[in-house]
Coordinates of C-alpha atoms and ligand atoms in Angstrom, one line a residue:
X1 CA 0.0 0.0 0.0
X2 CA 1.5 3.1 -1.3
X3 CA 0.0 4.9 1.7
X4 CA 1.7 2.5 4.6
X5 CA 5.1 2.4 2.8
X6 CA 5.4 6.6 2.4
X7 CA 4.0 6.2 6.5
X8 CA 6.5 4.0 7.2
X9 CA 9.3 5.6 5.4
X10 CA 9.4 8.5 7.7
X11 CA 9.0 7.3 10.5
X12 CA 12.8 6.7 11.1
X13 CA 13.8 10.5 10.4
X14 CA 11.0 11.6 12.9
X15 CA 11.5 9.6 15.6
X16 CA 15.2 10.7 15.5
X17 CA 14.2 14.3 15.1
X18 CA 12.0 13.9 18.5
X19 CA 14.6 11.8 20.3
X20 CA 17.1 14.1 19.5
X21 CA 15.0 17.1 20.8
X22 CA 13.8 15.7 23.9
X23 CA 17.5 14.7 24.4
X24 CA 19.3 17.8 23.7
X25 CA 16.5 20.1 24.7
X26 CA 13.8 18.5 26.8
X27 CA 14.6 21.2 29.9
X28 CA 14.1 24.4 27.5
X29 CA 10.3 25.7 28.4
X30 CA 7.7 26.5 26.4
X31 CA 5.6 28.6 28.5
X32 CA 3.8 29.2 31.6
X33 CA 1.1 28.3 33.4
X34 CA -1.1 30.2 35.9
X35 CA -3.3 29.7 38.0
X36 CA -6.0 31.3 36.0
X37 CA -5.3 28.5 33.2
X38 CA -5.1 26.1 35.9
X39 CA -9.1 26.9 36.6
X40 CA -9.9 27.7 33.5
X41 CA -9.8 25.0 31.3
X42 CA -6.0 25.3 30.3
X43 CA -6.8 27.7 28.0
X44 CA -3.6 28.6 25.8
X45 CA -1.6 26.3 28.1
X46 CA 1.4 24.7 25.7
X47 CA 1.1 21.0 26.4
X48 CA 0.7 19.3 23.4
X49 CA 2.1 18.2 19.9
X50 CA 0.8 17.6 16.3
X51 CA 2.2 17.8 13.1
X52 CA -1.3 17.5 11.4
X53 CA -2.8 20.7 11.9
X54 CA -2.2 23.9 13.0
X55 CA -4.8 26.8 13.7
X56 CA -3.0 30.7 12.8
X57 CA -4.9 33.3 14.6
X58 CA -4.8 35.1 11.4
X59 CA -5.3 32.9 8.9
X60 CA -7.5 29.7 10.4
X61 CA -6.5 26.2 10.1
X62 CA -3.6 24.7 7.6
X63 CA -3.4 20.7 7.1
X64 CA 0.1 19.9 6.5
X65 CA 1.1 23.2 6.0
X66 CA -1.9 24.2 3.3
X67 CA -4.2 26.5 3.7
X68 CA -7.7 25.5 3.3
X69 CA -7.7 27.3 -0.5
X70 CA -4.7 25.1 -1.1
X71 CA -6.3 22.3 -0.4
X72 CA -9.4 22.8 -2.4
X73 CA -7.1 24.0 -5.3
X74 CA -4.4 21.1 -5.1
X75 CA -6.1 17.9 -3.8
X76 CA -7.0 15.6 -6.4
X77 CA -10.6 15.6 -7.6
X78 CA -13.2 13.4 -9.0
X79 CA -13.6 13.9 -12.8
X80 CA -16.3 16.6 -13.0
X81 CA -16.5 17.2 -9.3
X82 CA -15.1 21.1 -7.7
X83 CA -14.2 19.2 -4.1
X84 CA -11.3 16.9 -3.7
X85 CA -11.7 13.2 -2.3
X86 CA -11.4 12.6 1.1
X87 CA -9.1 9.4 0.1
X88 CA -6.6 12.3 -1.1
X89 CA -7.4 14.5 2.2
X90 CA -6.6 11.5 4.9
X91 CA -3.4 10.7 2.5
X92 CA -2.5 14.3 3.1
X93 CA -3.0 14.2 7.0
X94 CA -1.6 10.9 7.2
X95 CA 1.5 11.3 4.9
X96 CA 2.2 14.9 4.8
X97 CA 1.9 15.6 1.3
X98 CA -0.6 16.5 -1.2
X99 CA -1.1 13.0 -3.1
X100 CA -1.1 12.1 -6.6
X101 CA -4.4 11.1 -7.6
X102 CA -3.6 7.6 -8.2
X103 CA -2.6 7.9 -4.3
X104 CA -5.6 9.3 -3.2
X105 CA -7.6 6.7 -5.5
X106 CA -5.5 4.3 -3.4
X107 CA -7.2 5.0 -0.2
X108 CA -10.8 5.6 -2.0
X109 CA -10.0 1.7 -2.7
X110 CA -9.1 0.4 0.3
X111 CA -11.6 1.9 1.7
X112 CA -14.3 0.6 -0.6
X113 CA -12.9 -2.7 0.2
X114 CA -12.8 -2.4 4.5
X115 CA -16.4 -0.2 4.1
X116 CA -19.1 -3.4 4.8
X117 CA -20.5 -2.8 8.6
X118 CA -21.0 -6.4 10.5
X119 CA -24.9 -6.5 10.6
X120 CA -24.3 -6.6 14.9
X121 CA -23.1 -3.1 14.4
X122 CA -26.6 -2.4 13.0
X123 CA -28.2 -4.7 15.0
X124 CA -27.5 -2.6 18.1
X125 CA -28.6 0.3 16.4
X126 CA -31.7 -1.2 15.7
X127 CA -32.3 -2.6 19.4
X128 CA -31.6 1.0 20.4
X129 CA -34.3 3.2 22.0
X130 CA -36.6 5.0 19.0
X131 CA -35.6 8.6 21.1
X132 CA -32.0 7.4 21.6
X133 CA -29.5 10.8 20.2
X134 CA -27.9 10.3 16.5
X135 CA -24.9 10.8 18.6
X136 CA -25.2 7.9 21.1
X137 CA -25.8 5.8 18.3
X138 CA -22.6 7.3 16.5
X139 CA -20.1 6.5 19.4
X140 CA -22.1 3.2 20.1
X141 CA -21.5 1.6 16.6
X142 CA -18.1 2.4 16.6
X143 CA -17.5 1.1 19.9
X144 CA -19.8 -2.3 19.2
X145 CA -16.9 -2.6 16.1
X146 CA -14.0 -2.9 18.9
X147 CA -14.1 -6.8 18.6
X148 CA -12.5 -6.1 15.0
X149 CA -9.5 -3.9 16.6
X150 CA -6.3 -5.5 14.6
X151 CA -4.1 -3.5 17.2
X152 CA -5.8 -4.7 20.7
X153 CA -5.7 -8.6 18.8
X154 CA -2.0 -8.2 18.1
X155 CA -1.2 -6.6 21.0
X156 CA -2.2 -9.0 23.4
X157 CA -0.1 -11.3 21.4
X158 CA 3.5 -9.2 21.7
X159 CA 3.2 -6.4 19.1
X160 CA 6.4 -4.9 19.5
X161 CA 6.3 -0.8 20.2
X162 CA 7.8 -0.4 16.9
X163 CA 5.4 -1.6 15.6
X164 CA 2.0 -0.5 16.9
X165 CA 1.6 2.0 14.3
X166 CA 1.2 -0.4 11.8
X167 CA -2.3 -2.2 13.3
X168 CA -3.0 1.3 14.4
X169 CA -3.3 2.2 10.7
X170 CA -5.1 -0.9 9.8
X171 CA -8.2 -0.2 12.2
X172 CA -8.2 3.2 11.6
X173 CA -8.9 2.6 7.2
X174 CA -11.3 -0.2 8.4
X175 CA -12.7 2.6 10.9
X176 CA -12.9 5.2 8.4
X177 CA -14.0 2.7 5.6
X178 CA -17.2 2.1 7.8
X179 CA -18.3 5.6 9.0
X180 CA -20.2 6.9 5.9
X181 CA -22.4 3.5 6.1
X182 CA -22.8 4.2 10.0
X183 CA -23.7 7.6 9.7
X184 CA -26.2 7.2 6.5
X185 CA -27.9 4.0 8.5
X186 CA -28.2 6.3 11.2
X187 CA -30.1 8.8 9.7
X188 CA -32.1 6.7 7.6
X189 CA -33.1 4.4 10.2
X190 CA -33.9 7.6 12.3
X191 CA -35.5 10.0 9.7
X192 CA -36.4 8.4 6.7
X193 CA -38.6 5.4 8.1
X194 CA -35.6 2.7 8.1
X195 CA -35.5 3.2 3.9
X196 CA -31.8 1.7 4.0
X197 CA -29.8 2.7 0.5
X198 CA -27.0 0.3 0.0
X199 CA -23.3 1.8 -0.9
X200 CA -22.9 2.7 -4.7
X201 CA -19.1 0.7 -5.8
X202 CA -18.6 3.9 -8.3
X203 CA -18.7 6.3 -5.5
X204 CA -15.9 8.0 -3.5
X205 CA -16.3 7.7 -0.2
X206 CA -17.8 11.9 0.2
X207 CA -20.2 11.0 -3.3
X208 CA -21.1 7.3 -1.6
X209 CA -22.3 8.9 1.8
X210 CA -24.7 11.9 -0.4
X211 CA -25.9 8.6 -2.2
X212 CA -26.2 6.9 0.9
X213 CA -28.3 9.8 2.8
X214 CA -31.2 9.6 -0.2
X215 CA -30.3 13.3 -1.4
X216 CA -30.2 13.1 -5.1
X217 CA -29.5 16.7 -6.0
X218 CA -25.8 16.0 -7.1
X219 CA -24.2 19.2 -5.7
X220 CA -24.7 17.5 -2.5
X221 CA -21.6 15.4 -3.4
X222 CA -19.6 17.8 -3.5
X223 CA -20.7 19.9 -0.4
X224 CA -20.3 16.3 1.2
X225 CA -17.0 16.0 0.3
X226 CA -16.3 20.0 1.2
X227 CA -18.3 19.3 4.6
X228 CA -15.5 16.3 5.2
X229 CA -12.9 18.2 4.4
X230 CA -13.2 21.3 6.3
X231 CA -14.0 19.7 9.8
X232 CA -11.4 16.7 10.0
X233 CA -8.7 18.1 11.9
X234 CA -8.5 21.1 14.1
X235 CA -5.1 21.0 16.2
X236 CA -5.3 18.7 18.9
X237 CA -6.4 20.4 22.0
X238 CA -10.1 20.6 21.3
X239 CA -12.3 18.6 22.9
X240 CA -12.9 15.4 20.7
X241 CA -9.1 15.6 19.6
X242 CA -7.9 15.5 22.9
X243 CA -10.4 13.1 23.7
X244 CA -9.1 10.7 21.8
X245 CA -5.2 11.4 21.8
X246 CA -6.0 10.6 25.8
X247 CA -7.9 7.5 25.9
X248 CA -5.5 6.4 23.0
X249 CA -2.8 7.5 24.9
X250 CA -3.7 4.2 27.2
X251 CA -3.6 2.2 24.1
X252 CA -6.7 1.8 24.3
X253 CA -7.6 0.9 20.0
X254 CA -8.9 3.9 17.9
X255 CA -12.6 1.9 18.5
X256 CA -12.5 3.1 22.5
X257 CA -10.5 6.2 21.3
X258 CA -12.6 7.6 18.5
X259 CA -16.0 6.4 20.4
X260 CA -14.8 8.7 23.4
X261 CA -14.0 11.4 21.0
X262 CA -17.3 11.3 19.3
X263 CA -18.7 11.4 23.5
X264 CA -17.2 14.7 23.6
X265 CA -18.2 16.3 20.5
X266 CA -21.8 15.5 21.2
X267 CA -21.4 18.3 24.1
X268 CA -23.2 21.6 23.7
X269 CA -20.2 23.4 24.1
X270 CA -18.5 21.3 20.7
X271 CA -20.3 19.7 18.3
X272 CA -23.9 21.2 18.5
X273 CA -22.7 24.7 17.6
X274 CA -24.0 24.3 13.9
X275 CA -27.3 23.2 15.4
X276 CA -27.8 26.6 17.2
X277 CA -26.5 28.7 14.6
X278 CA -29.2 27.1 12.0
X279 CA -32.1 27.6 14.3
X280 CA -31.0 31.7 15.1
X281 CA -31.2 31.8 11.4
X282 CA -34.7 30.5 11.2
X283 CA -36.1 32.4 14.3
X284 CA -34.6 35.1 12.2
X285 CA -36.5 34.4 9.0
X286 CA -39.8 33.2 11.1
X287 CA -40.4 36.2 12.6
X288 CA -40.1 38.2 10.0
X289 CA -41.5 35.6 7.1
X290 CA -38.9 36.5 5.0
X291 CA -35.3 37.3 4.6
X292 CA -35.4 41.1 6.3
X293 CA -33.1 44.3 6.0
X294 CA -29.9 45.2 7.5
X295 CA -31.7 47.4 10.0
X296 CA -34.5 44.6 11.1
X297 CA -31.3 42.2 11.6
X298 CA -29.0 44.5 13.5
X299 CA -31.8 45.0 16.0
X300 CA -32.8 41.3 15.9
X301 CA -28.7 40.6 16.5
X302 CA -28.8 43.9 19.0
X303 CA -32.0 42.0 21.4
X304 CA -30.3 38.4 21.4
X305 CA -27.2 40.2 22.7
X306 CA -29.4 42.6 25.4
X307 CA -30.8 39.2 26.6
X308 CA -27.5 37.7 27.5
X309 CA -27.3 35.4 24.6
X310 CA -24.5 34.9 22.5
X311 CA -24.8 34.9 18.4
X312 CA -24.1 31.2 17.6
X313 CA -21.6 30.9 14.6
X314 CA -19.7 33.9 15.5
X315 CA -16.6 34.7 17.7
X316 CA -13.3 32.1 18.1
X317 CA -11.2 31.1 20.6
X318 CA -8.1 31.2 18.6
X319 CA -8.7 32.7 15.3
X320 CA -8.9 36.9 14.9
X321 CA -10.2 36.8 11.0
X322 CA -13.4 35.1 9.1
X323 CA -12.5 31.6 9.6
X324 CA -11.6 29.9 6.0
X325 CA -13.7 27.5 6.8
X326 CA -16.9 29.7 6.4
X327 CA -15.5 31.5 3.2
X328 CA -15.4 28.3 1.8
X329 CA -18.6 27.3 2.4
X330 CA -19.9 30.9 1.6
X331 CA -18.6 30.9 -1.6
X332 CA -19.9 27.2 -2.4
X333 CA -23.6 28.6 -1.5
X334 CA -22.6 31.5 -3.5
X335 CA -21.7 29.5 -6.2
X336 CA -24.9 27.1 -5.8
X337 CA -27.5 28.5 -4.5
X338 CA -27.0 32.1 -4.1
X339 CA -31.0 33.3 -4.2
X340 CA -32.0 30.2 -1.5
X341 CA -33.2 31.9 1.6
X342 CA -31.7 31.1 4.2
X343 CA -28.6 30.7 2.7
X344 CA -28.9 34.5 1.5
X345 CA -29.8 35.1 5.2
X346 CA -26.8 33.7 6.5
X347 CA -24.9 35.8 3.7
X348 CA -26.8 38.8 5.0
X349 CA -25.8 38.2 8.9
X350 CA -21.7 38.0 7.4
X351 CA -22.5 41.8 7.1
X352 CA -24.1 42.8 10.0
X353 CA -23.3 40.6 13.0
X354 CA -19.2 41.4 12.8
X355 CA -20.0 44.7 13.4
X356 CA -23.0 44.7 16.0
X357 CA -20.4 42.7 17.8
X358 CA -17.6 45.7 17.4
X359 CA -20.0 47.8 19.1
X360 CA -20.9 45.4 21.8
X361 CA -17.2 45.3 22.4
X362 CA -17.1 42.0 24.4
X363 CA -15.8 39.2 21.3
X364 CA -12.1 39.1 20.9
X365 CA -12.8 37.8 17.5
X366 CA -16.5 39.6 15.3
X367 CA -16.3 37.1 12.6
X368 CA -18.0 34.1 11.5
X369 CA -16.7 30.5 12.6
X370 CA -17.4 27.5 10.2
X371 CA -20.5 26.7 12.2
X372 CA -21.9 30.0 10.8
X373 CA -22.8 28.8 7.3
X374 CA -22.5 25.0 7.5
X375 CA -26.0 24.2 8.5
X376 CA -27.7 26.2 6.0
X377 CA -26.2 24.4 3.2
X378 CA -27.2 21.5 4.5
X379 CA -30.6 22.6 4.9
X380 CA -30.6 23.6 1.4
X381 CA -30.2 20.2 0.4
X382 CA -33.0 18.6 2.7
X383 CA -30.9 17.6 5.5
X384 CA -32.6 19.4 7.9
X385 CA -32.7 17.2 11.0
X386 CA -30.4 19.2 13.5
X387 CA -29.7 16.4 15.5
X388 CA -27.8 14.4 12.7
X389 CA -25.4 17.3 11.8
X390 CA -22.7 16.6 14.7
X391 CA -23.0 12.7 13.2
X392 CA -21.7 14.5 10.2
X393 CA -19.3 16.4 11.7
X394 CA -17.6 13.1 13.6
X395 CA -17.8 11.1 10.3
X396 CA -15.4 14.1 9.1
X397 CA -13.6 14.6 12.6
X398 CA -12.3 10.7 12.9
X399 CA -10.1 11.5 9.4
X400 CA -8.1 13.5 11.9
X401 CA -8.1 12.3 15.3
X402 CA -7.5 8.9 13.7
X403 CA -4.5 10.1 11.6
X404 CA -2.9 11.6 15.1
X405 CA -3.0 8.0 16.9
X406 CA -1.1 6.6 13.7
X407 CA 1.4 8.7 14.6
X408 CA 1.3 8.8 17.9
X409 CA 2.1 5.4 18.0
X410 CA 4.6 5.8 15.5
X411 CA 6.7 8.4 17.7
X412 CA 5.9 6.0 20.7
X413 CA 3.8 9.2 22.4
X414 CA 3.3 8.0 26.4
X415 CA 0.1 8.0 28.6
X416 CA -1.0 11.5 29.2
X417 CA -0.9 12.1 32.8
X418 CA -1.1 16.0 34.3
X419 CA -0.6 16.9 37.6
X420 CA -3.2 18.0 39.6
X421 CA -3.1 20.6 42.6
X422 CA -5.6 21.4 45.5
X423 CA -7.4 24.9 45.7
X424 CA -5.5 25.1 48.9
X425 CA -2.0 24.8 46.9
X426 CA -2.9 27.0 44.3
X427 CA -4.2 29.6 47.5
X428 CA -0.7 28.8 49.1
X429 CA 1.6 29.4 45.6
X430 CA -0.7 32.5 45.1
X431 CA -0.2 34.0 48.7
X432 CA 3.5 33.0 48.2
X433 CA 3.3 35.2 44.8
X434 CA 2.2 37.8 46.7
X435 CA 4.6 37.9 49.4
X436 CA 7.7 38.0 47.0
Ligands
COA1 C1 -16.5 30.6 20.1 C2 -16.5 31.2 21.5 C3 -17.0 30.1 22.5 C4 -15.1 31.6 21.9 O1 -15.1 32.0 23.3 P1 -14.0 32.9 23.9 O2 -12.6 32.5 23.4 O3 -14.2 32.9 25.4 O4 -14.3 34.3 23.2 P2 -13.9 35.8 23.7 O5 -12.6 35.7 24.5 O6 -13.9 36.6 22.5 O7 -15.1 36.2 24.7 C5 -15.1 37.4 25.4 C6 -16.5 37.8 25.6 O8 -17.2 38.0 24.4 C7 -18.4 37.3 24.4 N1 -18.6 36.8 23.0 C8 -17.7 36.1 22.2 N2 -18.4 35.7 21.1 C9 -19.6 36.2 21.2 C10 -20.8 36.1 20.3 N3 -20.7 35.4 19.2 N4 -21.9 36.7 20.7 C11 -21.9 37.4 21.9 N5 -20.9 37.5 22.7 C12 -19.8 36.9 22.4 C13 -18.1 36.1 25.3 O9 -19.3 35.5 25.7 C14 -17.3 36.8 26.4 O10 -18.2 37.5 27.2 P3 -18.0 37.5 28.8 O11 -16.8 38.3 29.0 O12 -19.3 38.2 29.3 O13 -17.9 36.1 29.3 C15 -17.4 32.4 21.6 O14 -17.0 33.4 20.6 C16 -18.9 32.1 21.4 O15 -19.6 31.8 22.4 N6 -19.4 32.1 20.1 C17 -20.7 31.8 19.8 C18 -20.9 30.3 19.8 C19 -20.2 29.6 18.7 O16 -20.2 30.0 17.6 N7 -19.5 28.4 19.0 C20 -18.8 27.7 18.0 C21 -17.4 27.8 18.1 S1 -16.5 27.0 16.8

């Protein structure tokens, strides 16, 4: 597999280059912490490593070093299609470079061949509660599929540490083969009266899952393969990242790692973020019945602030500009759908809202966050079930987190294990502060 042996042919420069840093250089610091970071969340704290993404505060997210135009530009596409495949995005975070397309239709391969879900999978889906969230059916399919972990199997019979990148990469394609089927099942099972549509062989993986979902407008393959691409990796300290670098970090096999990932994007604070900003944009347009004026929606954004809300889709904790990932989805819609209503709403509220929240003065950061626009594509297409859009979002997220255990395994990263403190410490080194 051309994507295991360009893997496996780094792997000895890297691990010298980190054995020689933590060597030569483990004592130099990289920061410091206070005790406001302590209690707060460890906000900005310095604590952890990935080569896979990095989030500028002035120009969003880069994979590998690309910027999110980049990558829409240089990643190999499907004849006909504007988005690249994800095959060629996962080779990108896995390898580090953009991939040919014969390497990118490499992965669309082996994935085609891992994708069939074991009917228990389903089977618990089925058994599950009718009110059960999209979301606990998400983590619990993936975790049901743990019995198939190549890394646990081996492991308990003396995978060397070497090695355990290689099994590592093995359940994380048969992982990420499986999740369009998972999440399509999921909604059609929930939503569309258990109306199954079995996996199209001539699809890519991003085309198979719009296929999969019943939406037959054909743009929808591309804004799947878009939506897949923009939300796989963001750094490593947010919460489904970190999630699963730490329960990996136990080698414990992506199945228990991704599943506890997908636990903590389900959280209100994560994951449903596209959910809230989609249903602002409809109480926008349902009281007024239509998409209103610049002066109806300042006021309308000027009341949710007075009454202590926030505006969903808007502000960042890192990034200082319009997040790439909502100009690319803005210009997709304009490029799409530009007269759709809700879409033209959303347009409308890039205009407005940065600068209602200039006046209010509070947000570090006025502009719009890739939750801003991403629901009302999706709504444009029919997809309109908020629930399932977090699904969608750990179908994408999994391409990343996955990608990091590879190589966390591959540069032999230890159990995480902070220190903690009492309040009565952290009073002490604080009195002690003062004194001096
Ligand atoms: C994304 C977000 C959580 C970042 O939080 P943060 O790093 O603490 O943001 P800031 O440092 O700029 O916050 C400073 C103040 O501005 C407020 N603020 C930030 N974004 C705001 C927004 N969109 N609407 C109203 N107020 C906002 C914060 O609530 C905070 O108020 P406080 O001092 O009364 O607590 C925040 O901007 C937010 O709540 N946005 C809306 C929800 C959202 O879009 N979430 C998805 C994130 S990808």
């Amino acid at each position: 597999m051309l994507l295991k042996e360009q893997i496996e042919a780094q792997i000895p420069e890297w691990r010298e280059r980190v054995k020689k840093l933590i060597k030569e250089d483990g004592a130099v610091k990289v920061g410091e912490v206070n005790i406001g970071q302590v209690y707060g969340g460890m906000r900005d704290v310095k604590g952890l490593v990935t080569d896979i993404s990095y989030v500028d505060p002035s120009e969003g997210i880069r994979f590998r070093g690309y910027t999110i135009p980049e990558l829409l530009e240089k990643l190999p596409k499907p004849e006909g299609s504007e988005m690249p495949y994800a095959g060629g995005l996962y080779f990108l975070l896995l390898v580090g470079n953009i991939p040919t397309k014969e390497e990118a239709l490499e992965v669309e391969k082996e994935w085609k061949a891992r994708g069939q879900v074991p009917q228990y999978a389903f089977d618990i889906l089925i058994a599950a509660p009718a009110d059960t969230h999209p979301m606990t059916l998400f983590s619990m399919a993936i975790l049901a599929l743990q019995r198939e972990s190549i890394f646990t199997d081996q492991y308990h019979h003396g995978l060397k540490k070497d090695a355990y990148w290689e099994p590592t990469l093995e359940d994380s394609l048969n992982l990420t083969a499986k999740l369009p089927a998972i999440a399509s099942f999921i909604y059609r099972m929930r939503y569309k009266g258990g109306e199954i549509i079995q996996s199209d062989p001539n699809l890519d993986w991003g085309a198979d899952f719009a296929h999969m979902m019943g939406v037959t407008d054909p743009g929808y393959q591309d804004l799947s393969r878009l939506y897949f691409l923009l939300h796989s990796d963001h750094e490593s300290g947010n919460v489904s990242a970190h999630a699963t670098h730490l329960v990996g970090s136990a080698l414990s096999d992506i199945y228990y790692a991704a599943s506890a990932g997908m636990n903590g994007l389900a959280g209100p604070l994560h994951g449903l973020a596209n959910q809230e900003c989609l249903g602002w944009l409809l109480d926008v347009f349902n009281k007024y019945g239509h998409v209103p004026g610049k002066e109806e929606l300042h006021q309308f954004a000027r009341d949710t602030l007075s009454s202590g809300k926030v505006i969903p889709g808007y502000g960042h904790a890192v990034l200082r500009k319009t997040d790439p990932r909502f100009t690319a989805q803005h210009q997709f819609g304009m490029r799409h759908f530009p007269e759709d209503d809700i879409f033209k709403l959303a347009a409308l509220v890039y205009e407005v809202v940065p600068r209602v929240l200039q006046e209010q003065g509070k947000a570090k950061d006025p502009w719009p966050n890739v939750d801003a626009i991403s629901g009302a594509l999706q709504y444009h297409y029919g997809v309109r079930e908020f629930d399932f859009y977090t699904v969608m979002f750990g179908v994408s997220r999994i391409l990343g987190v996955s990608a990091n255990l590879v190589w966390a395994r591959a540069l032999g990263q230890p159990i995480e294990r902070p220190k903690s403190l009492t309040t009565a410490m952290l009073e002490e080194i604080a009195a002690k502060a003062t004194a001096s």
